[in-house]
Short mmCIF file of C-alpha atoms in Angstrom, two decimals:
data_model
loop_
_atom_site.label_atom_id
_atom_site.label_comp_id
_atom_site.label_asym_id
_atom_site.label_seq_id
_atom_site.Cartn_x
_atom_site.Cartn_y
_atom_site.Cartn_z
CA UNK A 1 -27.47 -37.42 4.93
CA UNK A 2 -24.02 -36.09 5.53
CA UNK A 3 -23.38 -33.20 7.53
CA UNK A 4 -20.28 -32.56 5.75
CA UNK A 5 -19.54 -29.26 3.99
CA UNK A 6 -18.74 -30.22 0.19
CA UNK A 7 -18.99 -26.80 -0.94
CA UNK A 8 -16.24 -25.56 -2.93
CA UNK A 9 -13.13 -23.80 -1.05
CA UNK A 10 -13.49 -20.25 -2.21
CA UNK A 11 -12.34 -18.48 0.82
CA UNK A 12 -8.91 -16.83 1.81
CA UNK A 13 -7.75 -15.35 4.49
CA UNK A 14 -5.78 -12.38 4.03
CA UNK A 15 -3.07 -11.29 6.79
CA UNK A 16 -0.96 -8.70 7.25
CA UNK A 17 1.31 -9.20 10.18
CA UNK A 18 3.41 -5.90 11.19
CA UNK A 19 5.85 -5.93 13.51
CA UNK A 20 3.29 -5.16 16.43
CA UNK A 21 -0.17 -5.99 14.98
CA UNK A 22 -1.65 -8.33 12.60
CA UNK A 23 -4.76 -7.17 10.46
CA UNK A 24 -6.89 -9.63 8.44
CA UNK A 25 -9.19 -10.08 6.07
CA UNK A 26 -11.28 -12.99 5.77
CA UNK A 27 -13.19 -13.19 1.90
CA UNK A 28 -15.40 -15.36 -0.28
CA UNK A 29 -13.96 -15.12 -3.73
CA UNK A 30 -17.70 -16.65 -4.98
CA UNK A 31 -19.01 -13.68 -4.46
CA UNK A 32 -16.20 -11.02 -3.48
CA UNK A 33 -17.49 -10.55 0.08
CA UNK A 34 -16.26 -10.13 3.28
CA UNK A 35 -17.22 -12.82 6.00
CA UNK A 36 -14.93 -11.11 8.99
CA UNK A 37 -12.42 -8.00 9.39
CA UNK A 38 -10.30 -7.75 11.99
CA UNK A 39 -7.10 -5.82 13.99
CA UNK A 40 -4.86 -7.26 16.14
CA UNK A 41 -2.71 -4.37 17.78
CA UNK A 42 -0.04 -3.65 20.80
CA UNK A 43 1.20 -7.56 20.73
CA UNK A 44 3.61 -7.68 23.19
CA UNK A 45 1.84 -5.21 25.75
CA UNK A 46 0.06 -5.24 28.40
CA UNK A 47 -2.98 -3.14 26.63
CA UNK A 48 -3.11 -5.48 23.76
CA UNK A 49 -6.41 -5.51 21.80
CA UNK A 50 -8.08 -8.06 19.13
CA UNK A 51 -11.08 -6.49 17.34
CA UNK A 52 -13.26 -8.27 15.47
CA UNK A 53 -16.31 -7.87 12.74
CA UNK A 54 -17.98 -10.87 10.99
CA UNK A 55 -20.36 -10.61 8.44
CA UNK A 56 -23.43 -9.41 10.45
CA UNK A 57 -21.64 -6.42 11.57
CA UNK A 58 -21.99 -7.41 15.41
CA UNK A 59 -18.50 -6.16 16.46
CA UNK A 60 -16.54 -8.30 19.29
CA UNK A 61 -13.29 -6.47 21.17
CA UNK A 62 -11.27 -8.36 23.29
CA UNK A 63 -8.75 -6.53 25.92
CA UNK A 64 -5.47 -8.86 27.46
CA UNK A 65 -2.28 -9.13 27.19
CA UNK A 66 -1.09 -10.75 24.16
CA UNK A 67 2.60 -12.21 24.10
CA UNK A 68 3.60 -12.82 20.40
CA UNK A 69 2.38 -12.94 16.87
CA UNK A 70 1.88 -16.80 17.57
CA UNK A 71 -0.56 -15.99 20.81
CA UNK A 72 -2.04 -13.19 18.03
CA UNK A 73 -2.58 -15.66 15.03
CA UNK A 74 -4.23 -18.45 17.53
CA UNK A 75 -6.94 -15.87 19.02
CA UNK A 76 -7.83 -15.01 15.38
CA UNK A 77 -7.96 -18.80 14.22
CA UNK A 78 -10.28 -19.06 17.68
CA UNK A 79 -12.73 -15.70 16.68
CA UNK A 80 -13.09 -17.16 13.33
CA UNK A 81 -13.61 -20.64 14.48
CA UNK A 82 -16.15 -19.11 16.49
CA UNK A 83 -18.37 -17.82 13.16
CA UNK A 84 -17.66 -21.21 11.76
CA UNK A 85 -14.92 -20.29 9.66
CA UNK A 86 -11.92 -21.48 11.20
CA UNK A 87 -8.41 -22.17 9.77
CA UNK A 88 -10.10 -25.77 9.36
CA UNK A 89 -12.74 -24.61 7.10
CA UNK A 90 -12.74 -27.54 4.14
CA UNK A 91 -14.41 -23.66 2.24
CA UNK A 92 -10.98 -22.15 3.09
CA UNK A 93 -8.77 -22.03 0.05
CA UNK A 94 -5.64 -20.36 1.60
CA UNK A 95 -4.30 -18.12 3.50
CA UNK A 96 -2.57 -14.65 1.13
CA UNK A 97 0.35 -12.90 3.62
CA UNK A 98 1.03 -9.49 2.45
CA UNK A 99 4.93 -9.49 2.14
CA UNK A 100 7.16 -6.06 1.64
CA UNK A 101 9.64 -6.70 0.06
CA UNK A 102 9.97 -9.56 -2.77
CA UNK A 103 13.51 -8.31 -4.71
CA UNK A 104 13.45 -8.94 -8.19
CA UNK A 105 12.98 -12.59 -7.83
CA UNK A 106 9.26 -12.36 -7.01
CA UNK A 107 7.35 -10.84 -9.98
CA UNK A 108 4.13 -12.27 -8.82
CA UNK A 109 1.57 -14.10 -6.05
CA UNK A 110 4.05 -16.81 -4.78
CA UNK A 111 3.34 -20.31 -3.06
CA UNK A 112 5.45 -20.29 0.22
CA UNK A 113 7.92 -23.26 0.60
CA UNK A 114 11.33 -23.15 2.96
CA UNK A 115 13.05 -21.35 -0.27
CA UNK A 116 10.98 -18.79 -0.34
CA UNK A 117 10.95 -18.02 3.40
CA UNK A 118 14.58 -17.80 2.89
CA UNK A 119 14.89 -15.46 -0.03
CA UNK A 120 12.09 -13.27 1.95
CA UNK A 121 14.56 -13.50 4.98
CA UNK A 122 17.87 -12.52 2.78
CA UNK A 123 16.03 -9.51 1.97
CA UNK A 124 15.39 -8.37 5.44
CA UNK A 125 18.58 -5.96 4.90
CA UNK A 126 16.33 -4.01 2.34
CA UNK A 127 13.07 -3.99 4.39
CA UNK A 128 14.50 -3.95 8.16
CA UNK A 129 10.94 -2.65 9.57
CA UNK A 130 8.05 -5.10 7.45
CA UNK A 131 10.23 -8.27 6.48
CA UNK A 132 10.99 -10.05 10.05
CA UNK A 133 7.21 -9.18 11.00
CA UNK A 134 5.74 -10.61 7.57
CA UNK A 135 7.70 -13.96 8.19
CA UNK A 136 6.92 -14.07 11.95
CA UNK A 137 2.97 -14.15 10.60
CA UNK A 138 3.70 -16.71 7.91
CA UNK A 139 5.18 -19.32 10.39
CA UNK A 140 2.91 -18.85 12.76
CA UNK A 141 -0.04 -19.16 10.20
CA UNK A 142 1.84 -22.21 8.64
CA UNK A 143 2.19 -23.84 12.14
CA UNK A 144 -1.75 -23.27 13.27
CA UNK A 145 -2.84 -25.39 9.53
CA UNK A 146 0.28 -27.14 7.99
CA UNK A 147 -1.73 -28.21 5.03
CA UNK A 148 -2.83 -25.03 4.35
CA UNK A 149 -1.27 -23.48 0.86
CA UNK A 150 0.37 -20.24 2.31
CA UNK A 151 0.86 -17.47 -0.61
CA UNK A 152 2.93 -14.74 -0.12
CA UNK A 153 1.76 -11.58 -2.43
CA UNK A 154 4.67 -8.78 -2.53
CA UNK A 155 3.96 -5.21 -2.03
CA UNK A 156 7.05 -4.86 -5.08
CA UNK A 157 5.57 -7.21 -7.25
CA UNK A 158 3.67 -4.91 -9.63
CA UNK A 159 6.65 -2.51 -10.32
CA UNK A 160 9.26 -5.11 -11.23
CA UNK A 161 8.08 -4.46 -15.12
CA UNK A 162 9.92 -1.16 -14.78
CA UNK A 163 12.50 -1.05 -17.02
CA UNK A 164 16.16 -0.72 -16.36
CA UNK A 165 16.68 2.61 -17.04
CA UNK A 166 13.67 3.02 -14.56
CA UNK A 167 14.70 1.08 -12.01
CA UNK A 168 18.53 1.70 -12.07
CA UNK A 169 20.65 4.66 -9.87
CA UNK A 170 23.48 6.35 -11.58
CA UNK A 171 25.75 4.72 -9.25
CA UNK A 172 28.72 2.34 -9.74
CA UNK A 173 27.23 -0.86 -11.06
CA UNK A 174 29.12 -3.74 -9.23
CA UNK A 175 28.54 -1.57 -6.01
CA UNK A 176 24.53 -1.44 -6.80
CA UNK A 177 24.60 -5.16 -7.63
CA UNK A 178 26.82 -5.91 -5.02
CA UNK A 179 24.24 -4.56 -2.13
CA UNK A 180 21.04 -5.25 -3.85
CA UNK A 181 20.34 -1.29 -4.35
CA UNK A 182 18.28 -0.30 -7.36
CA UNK A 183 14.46 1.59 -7.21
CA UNK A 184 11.97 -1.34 -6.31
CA UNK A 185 8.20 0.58 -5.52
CA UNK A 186 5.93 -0.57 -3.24
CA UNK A 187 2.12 -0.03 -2.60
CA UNK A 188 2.14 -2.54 -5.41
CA UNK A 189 -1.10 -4.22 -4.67
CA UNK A 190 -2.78 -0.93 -4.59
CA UNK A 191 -1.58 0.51 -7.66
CA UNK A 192 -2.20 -2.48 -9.33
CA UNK A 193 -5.97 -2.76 -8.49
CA UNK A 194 -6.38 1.16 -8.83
CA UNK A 195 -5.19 1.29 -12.50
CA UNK A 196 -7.63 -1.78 -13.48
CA UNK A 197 -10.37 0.17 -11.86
CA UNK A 198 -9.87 2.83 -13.80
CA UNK A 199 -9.76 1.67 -16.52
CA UNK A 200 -12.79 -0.35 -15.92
CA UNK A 201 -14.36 3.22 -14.99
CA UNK A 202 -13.08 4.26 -18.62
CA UNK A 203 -15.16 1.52 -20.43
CA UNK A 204 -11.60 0.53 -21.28
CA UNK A 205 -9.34 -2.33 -21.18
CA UNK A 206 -6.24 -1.97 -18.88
CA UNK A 207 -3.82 -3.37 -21.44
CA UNK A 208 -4.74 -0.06 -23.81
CA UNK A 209 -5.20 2.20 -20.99
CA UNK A 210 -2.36 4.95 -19.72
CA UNK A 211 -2.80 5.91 -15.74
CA UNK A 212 -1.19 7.82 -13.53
CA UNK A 213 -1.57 6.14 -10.01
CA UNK A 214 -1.51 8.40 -6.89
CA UNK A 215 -1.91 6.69 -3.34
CA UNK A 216 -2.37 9.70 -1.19
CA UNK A 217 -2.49 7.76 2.77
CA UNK A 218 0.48 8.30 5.48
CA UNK A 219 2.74 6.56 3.49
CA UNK A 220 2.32 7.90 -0.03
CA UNK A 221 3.52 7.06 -3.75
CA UNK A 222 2.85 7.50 -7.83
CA UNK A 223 2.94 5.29 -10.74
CA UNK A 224 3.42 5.56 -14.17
CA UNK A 225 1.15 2.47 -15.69
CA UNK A 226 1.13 1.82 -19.14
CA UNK A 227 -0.87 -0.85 -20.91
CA UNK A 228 -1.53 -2.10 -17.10
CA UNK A 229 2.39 -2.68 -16.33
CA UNK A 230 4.37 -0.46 -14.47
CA UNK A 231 6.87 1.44 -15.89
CA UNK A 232 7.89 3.82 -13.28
CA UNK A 233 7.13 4.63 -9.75
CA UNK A 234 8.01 6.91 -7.03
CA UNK A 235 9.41 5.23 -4.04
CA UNK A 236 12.90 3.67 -4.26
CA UNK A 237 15.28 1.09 -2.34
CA UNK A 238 12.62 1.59 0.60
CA UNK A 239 9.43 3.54 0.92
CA UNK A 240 11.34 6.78 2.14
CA UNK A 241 12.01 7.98 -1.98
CA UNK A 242 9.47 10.10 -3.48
CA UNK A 243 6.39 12.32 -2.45
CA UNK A 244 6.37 14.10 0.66
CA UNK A 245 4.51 11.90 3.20
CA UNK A 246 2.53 12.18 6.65
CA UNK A 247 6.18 11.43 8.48
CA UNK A 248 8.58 10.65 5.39
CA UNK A 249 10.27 13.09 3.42
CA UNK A 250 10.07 12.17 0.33
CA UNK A 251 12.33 13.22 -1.80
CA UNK A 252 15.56 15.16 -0.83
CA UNK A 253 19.57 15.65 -2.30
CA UNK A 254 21.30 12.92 -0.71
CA UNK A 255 24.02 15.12 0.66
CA UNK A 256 21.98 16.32 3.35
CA UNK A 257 22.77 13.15 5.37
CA UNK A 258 26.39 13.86 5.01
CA UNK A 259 25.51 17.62 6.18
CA UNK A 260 23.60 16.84 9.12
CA UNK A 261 26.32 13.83 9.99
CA UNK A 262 29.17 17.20 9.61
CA UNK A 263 27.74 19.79 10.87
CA UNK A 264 24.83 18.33 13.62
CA UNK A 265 26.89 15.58 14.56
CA UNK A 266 23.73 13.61 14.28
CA UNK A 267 24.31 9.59 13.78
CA UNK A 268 23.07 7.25 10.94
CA UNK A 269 20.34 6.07 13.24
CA UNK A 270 19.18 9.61 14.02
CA UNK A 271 19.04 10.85 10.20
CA UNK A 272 17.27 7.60 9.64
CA UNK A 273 14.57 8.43 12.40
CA UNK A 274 14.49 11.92 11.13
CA UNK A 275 13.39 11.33 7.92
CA UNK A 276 11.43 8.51 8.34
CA UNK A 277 9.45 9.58 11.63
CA UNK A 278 9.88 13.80 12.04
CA UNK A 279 9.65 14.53 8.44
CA UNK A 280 7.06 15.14 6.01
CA UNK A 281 4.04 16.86 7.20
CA UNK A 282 4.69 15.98 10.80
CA UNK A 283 7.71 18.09 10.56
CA UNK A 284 6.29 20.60 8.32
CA UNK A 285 3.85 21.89 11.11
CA UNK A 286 3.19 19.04 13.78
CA UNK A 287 0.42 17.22 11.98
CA UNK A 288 0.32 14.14 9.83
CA UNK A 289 -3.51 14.54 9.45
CA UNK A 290 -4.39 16.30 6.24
CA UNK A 291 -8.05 17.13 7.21
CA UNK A 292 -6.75 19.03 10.00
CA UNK A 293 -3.99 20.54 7.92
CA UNK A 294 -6.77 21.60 5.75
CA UNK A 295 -8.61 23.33 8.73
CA UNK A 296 -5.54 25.09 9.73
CA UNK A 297 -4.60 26.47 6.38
CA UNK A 298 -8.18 27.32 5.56
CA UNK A 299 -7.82 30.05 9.32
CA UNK A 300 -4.67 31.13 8.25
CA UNK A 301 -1.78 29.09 9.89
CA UNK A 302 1.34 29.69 7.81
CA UNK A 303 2.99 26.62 8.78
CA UNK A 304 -0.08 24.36 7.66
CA UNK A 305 -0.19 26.52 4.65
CA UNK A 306 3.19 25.84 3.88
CA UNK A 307 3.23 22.23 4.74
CA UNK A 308 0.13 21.77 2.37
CA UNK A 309 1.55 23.50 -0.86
CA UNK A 310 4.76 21.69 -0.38
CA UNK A 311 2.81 18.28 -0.73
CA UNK A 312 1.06 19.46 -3.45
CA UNK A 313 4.06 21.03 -5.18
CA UNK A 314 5.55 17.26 -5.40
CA UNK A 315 2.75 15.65 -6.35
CA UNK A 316 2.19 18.19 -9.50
CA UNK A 317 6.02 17.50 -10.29
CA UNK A 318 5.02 13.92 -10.55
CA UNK A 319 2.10 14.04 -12.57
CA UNK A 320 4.13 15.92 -14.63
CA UNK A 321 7.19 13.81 -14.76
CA UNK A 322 5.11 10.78 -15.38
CA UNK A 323 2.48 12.55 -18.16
CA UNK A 324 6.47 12.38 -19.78
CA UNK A 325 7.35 8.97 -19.30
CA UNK A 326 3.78 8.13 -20.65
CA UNK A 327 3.76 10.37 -23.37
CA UNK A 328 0.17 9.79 -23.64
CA UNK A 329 -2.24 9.78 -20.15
CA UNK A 330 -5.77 8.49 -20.35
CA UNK A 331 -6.50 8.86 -16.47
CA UNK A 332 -5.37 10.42 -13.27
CA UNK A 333 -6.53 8.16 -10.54
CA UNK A 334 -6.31 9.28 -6.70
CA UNK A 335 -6.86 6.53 -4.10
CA UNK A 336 -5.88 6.00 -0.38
CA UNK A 337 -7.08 7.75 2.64
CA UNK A 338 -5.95 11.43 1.62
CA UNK A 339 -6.65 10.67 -2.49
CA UNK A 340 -9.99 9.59 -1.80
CA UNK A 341 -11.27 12.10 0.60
CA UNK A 342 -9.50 14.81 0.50
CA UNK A 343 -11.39 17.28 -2.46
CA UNK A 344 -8.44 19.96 -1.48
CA UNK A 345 -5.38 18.29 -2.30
CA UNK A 346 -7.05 16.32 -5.72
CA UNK A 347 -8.37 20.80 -6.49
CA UNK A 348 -4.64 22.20 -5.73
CA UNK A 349 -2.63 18.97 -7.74
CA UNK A 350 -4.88 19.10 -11.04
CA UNK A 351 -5.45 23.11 -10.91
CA UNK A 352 -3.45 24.43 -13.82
CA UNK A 353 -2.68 21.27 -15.39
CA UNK A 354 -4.79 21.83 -18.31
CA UNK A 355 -2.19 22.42 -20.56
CA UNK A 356 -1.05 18.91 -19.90
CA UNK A 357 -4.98 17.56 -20.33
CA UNK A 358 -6.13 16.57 -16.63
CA UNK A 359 -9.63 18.82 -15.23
CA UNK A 360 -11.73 18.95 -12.47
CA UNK A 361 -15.20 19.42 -12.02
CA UNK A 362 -15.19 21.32 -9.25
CA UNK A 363 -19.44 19.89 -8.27
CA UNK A 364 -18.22 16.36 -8.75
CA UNK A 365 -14.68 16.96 -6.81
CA UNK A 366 -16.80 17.97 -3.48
CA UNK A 367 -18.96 15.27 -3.83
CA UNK A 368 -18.66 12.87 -1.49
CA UNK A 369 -18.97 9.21 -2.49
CA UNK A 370 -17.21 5.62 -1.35
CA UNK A 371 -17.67 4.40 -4.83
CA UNK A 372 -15.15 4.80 -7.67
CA UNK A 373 -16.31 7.77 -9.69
CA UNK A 374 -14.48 10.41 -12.25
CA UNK A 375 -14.29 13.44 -11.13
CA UNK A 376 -13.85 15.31 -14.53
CA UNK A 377 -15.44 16.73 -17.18
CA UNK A 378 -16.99 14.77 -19.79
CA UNK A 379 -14.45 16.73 -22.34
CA UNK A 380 -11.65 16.45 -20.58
CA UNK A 381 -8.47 14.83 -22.17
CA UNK A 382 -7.50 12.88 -19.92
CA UNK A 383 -9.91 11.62 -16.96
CA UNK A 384 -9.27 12.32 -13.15
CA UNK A 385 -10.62 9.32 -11.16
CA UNK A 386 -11.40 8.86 -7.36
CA UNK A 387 -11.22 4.91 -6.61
CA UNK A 388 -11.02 3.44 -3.68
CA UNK A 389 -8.11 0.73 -2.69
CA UNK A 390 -8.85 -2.50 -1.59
CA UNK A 391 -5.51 -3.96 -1.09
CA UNK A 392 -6.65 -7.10 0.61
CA UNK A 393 -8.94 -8.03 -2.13
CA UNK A 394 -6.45 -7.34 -4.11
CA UNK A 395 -3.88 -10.15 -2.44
CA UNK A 396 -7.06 -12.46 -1.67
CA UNK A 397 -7.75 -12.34 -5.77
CA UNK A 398 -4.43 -13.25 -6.43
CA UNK A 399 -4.25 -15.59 -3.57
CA UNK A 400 -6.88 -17.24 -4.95
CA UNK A 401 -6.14 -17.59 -8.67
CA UNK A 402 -2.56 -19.14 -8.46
CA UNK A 403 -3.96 -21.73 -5.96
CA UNK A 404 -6.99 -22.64 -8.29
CA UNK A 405 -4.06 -22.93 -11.05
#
């Protein structure tokens, strides 16, 4: 009898290479489960570190130097390799790279040949920070298993059904064109998955279901989804646009750039690094962490007070805005580290939206729970739901059905 393996290839192997760490995801789409988790972080330090979790929970951490995403990627293949599920695998099905930016070429999960690596590369101009690091992994993962099928799933797929008058800035056409500028969204995998959830919470199917999506982590953004396409979304050209975030600003008038370029003599660079990395709650009152905000608001520090009712100011102004782009709302779903545990921020964002239909119950809202739940009233007009993201089983689905297709 053959020791062989002639089970069928159901796994993929999510990564996610940033520009100093990798994170993966390795997942059984049989079943849905998770065979190994693990972090790669500090590549190109000294104090790098590769953590690792297989299936039986027994948690392996490695400390040493690690030079480059390609020394990263090959002590990954080697901790998998070591639970018998190496890049070799005949049960591995692919390999799903979470990619940035995709432009408006990429609309969906995308097979990676040398065009595509070049179309990901001319858009580097648009994504300066995740674009380089997201090709560096894809190489390196294409160079470990050639005859692997590589997938590249874009964070900007899901909102490229936003129509034009979505998607557009009022600024001179040929100019916009010219540069590539228009509103693109990301967090795409996550809204994506969050609005089916919901409306698989709902009893309801997602192409008849209205949601308003509202990914609450350090990087933060809303969606308008209608009928389970995106039709408008927060952030813009890059992930600064939109709802005040743990170091982003969010949303602010453009001519403050100019201003601080006048009057503080400060450089593109700086402004850039301002609003990106010293902004949001960070700059509000020196913390990024809104369970700590909480705590300092709840004894009375003004500045966390402040900083707090800011963020929830914008994210009222976007349920709002979006209940009007709808026109009708079945759901309000809150996911990502803040949406899904903090019971404050979902309280202060739905209190005294009645009017427009959303309500809390205030017993179920304090509940604590890692499951997708609502968090409303039975009679409430339109649902509040708490679901948890799962990005990477989001790009390892996808992954999976375009390379059983």
């Amino acid at each position: 009898m053959s020791g062989r393996d002639t089970s069928p290839a159901s796994r993929v192997l999510v990564l996610n290479s940033g520009s100093s760490s990798v994170k993966y995801q390795l997942l059984d789409m049989a079943d849905r489960s998770r065979l190994a988790v693990g972090l790669v972080e500090r590549i190109g330090e000294e104090s790098s570190r590769l953590v690792h979790t297989p299936a039986d929970g027994e948690r392996r951490e490695r400390r040493a130097p690690i030079g480059d995403h390609d020394a990263a990627l090959t002590a990954v293949a080697a901790e998998l390799a070591a639970d018998g599920t190496g890049l070799d695998s005949p049960r591995l099905a692919a390999i799903g790279h979470r990619v940035v930016h995709g432009g408006r070429r990429f609309t969906a999960p995308t097979v990676i040949d040398e065009e595509v690596l070049a179309e990901i590369e001319r858009l580097v101009p648009v994504a300066p920070l995740h674009n380089p690091a997201n090709l560096t992994g894809i190489r390196t993962a294409q160079a470990l298993n050639p005859r692997l099928p590589q997938v590249a799933v874009f964070d900007t797929a899901f909102h490229t059904t936003m129509p034009e008058h979505a998607a557009r800035y009022a600024i001179d056409v040929e100019t916009a064109d010219a540069h590539r500028v228009r509103r693109y969204g990301f967090h795409g995998t996550s809204h994506a998955y969050v609005s089916r959830e919901t409306a698989r919470l709902l009893g309801r199917d997602p192409a008849e279901t209205n949601t308003i999506v509202l990914h609450l982590g350090n990087g933060a953004s809303a969606s308008a989804v209608r009928g389970g396409e995106c039709v408008d979304t927060s952030m813009g050209l890059t992930p600064l646009e939109g709802l005040v975030m743990g170091t982003r600003s969010g949303d602010i008038d453009p001519a403050v750039v100019f201003h601080l370029s006048r009057v503080a003599g400060m450089s593109t660079d700086e402004v850039d690094e301002l609003l990106n990395k010293r902004s949001g709650l960070v700059g509000l009152c020196g913390d990024n962490d809104m369970r700590e905000i909480v705590r300092r608001r709840d004894e009375g520090d003004a500045r966390a007070k402040l900083a707090f009712d800011i963020y929830v100011h914008r994210l009222r102004k976007y349920i709002g805005a979006y209940t009007a782009v709808l026109g009708r709302v079945d759901a309000v779903a809150f996911t990502a580290g803040v949406g899904e545990n903090s019971a404050p921020v979902r309280q202060a964002a739905i209190e005294g939206l009645e009017g427009l239909g959303p309500e809390l119950d205030t017993e179920l809202n304090s509940a604590r729970s890692d499951r997708a739940r609502l968090v409303s009233p039975q009679y409430a007009r339109v649902a509040v739901a708490v679901v948890p993201t799962d990005e990477e089983l989001e790009i390892a689905a996808q992954t999976y059905a375009l390379v059983r297709s």
